[in-house]
Each structure stands twice: as C-alpha cells, then as structure tokens.
Short mmCIF file of C-alpha atoms in Angstrom, two decimals:
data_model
loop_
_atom_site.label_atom_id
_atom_site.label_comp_id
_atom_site.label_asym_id
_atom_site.label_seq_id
_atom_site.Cartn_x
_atom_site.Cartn_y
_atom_site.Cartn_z
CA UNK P 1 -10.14 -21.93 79.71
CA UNK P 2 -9.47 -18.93 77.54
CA UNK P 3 -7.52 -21.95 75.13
CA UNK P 4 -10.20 -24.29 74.97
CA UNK P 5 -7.74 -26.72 76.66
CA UNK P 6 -6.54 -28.40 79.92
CA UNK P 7 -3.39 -26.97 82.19
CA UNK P 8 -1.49 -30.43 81.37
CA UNK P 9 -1.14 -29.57 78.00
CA UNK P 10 0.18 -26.21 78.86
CA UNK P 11 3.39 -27.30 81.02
CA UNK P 12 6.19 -27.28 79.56
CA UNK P 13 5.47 -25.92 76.06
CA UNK P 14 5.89 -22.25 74.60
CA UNK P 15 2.90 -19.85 73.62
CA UNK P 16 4.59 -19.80 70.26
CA UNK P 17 4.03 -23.71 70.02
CA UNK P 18 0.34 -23.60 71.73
CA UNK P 19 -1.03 -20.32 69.77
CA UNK P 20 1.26 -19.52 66.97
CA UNK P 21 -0.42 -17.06 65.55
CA UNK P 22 -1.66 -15.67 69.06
CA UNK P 23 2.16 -15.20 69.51
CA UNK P 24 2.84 -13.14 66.59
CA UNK P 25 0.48 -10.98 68.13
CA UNK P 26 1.92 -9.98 71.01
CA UNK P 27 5.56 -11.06 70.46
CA UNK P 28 6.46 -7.49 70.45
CA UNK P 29 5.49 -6.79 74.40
CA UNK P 30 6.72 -9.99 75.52
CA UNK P 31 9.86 -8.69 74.28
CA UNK P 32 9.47 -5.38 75.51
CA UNK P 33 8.89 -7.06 78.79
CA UNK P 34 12.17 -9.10 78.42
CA UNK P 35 13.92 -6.01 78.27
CA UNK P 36 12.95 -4.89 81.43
CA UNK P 37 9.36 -2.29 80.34
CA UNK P 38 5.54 -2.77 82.09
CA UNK P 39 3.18 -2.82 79.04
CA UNK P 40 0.13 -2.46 80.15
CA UNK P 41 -3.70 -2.43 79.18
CA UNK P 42 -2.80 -4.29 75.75
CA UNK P 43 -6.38 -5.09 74.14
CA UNK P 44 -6.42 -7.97 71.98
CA UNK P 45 -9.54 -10.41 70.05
CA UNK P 46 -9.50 -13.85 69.66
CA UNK P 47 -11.23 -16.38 68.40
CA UNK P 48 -10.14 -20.15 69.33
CA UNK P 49 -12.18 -21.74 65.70
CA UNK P 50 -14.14 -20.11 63.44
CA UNK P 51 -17.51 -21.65 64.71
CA UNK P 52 -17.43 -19.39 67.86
CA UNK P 53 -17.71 -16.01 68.73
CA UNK P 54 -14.53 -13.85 68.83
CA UNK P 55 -13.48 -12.75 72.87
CA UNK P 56 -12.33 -9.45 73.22
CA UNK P 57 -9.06 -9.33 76.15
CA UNK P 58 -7.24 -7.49 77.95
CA UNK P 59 -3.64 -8.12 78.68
CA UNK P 60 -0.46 -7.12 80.44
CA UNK P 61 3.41 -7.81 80.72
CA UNK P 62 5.79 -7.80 83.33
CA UNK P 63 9.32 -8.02 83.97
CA UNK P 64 9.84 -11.65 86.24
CA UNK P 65 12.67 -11.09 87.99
CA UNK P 66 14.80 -13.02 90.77
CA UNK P 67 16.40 -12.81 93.77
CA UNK P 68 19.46 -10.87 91.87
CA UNK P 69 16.77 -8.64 90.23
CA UNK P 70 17.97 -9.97 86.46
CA UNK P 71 15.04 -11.05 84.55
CA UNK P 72 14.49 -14.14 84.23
CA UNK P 73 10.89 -14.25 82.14
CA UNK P 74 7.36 -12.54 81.42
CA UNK P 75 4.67 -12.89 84.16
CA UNK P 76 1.71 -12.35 82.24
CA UNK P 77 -1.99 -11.12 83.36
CA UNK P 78 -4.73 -11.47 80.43
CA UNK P 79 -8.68 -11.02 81.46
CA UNK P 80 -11.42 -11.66 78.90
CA UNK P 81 -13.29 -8.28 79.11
CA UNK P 82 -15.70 -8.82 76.35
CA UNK P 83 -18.79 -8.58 78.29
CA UNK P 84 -17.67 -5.28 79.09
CA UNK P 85 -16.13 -4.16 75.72
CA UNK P 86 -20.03 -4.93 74.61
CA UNK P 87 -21.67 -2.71 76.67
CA UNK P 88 -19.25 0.00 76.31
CA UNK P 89 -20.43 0.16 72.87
CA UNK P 90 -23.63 -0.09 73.24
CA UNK P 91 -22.99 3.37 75.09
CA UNK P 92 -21.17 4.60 72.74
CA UNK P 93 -24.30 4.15 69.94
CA UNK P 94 -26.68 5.45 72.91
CA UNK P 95 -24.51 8.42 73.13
CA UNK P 96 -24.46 9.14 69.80
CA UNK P 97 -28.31 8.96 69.42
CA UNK P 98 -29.00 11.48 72.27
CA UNK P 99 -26.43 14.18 71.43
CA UNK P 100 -28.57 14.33 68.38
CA UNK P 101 -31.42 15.27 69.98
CA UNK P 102 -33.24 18.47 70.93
CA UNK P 103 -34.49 17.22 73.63
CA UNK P 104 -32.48 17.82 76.60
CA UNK P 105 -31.21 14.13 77.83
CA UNK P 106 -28.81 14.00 81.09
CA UNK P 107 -28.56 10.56 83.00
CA UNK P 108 -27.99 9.95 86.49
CA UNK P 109 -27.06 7.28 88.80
CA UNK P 110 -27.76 5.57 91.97
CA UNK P 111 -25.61 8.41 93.78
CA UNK P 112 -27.39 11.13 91.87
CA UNK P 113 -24.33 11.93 89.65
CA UNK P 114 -24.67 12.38 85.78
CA UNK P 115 -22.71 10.16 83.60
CA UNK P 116 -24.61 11.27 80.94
CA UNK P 117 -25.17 14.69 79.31
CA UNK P 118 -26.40 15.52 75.78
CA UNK P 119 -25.76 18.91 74.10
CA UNK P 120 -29.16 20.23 74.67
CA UNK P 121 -28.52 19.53 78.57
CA UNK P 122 -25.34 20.95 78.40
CA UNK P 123 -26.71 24.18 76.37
CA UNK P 124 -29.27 24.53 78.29
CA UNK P 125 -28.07 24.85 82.11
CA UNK P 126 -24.74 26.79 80.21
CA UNK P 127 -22.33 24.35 81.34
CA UNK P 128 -19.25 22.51 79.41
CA UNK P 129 -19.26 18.26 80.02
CA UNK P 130 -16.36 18.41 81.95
CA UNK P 131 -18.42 20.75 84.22
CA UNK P 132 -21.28 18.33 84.35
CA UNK P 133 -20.50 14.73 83.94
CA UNK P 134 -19.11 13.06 87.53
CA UNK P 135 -21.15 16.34 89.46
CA UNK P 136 -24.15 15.30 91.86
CA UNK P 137 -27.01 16.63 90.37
CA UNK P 138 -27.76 19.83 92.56
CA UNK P 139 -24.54 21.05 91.80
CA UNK P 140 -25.59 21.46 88.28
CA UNK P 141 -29.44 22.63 88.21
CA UNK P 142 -29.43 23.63 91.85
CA UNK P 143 -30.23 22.33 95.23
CA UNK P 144 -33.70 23.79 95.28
CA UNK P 145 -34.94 22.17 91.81
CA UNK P 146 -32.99 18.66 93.00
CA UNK P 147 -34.88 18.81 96.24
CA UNK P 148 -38.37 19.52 95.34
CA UNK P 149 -38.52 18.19 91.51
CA UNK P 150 -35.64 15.92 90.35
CA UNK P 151 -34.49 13.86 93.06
CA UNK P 152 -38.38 12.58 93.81
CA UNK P 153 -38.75 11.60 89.98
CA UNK P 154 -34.82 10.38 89.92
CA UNK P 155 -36.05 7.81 93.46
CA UNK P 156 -39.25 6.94 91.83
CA UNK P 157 -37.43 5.40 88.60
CA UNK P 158 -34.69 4.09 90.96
CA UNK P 159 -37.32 2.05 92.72
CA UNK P 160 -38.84 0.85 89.44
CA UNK P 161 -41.90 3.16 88.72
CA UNK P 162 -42.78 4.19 85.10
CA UNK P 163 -42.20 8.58 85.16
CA UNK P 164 -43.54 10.37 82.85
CA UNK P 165 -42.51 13.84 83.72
CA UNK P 166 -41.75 17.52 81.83
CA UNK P 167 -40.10 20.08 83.28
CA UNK P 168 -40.09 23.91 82.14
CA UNK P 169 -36.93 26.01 84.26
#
C-alpha cells in the first residue's frame, strides 16, 4: 500500500531497485542493521508522485538472524504515522498560543489529569510543569476546590455542555 503497488511486484526485487531514492535514504540503518545494531524510531516523509500529499513514517531495523544466530538480513517494521505527526503539531501551535497568555489555561482529561499547563497556571498555583503535567487535578489545586468547583465544570464539558465559568482562589 504504502508503494502504490501490488505484493507481486515486490518478490524478488531489492528496495534499491523498487524506491531508489527511498533507499538512499535509509541505506545507512539497513547497514547498521547488517552489522548486527536495533535502530529504532527512524522518522522519514515520502511522497510516491508529486500530485499527492507527502506521508510522514515511522520506521525500524532489525538484525534477521538464523538458527546459528549469524545474520542473515534486515526485518524491517515501517508505520505511516502521519495522522498523528498532524495533530502533534497542531499541539504544538496550541501550546504556543496559550503560554502566551495571561490568562491562566491548564487542560485536563477524561481521568482528570492535566496534559496541559500554561505559564500563568503554572505561576499561579507555584508549581514547575514537571510538577503539574501527568498529576490528577486535586493534587495540584487541592481536593477541596476539585470536589466542589472543578471536577463538576470538568464532567459537565466531558458530557458535552457549553461552561462558561470564572474562578477567583
């Protein structure tokens, strides 16, 4: 799929004579593989013709070995991540636009722990990132205010509701 072509016309030919220039790319780890190294978590774009849209993947290289434990070839894992490689940056720009803010901006999720903390936040309930983001909520602006203030409004967008809601500690 990821060549645009069927497996036929895959057997028995090299990755040097079905993507030539895909090769030069990652001859290097192949080789490193050869030589007996894991390289892992190798991210790589692509883009089969220049009418479509380039995929973003992610690869990795293995030793194949046999029985004798010499190796004998590359096993080779690749998975098109692009979706994901999208929406990582579109939280990357998100983050950037609320650590400008002076409002204070801290996101939670489904298990009440915040993923998302801007500087105001952090400022505010005196607390480094490290100290906040992957915490349950409580832990940072205490059971009591989770209980009777946050964790109603953070369940009433969960289920879908428009909240308009500001808080003064």
């Amino acid at each position: 799929e990821m060549h645009r072509a069927p497996i036929e016309e895959h057997l028995g030919r090299t990755l040097s004579e079905l993507r030539p220039t895909k090769f030069a790319q990652i001859a290097t780890y192949l080789e490193r593989a050869l030589a007996g190294e894991s390289v892992a978590n190798v991210e790589f774009t692509d883009q089969l013709d220049d009418a479509g849209p380039a995929r973003t993947y992610l690869g990795s290289y293995e030793p194949a070995r046999d029985e004798a434990n010499e190796i004998v070839g590359v096993s080779c894992a690749v998975v098109d991540f692009t979706e994901r490689k999208a929406a990582e940056l579109r939280l990357r720009q998100f983050e950037r636009v609320v650590e400008g803010l002076d409002e204070m901006i801290a996101v939670a999720d489904r298990q009440y722990r915040i993923v998302l903390a801007n500087r105001s936040f952090l400022d505010y309930v005196g607390k480094s990132a490290d100290q906040c983001i992957g915490r349950l909520v409580p832990e940072v602006v205490g059971q009591e205010a989770f209980e009777q203030i946050i964790g109603p409004k953070i369940d009433e967008c969960l289920a879908g509701k428009h909240v308009e809601y500001e808080m003064k500690w």
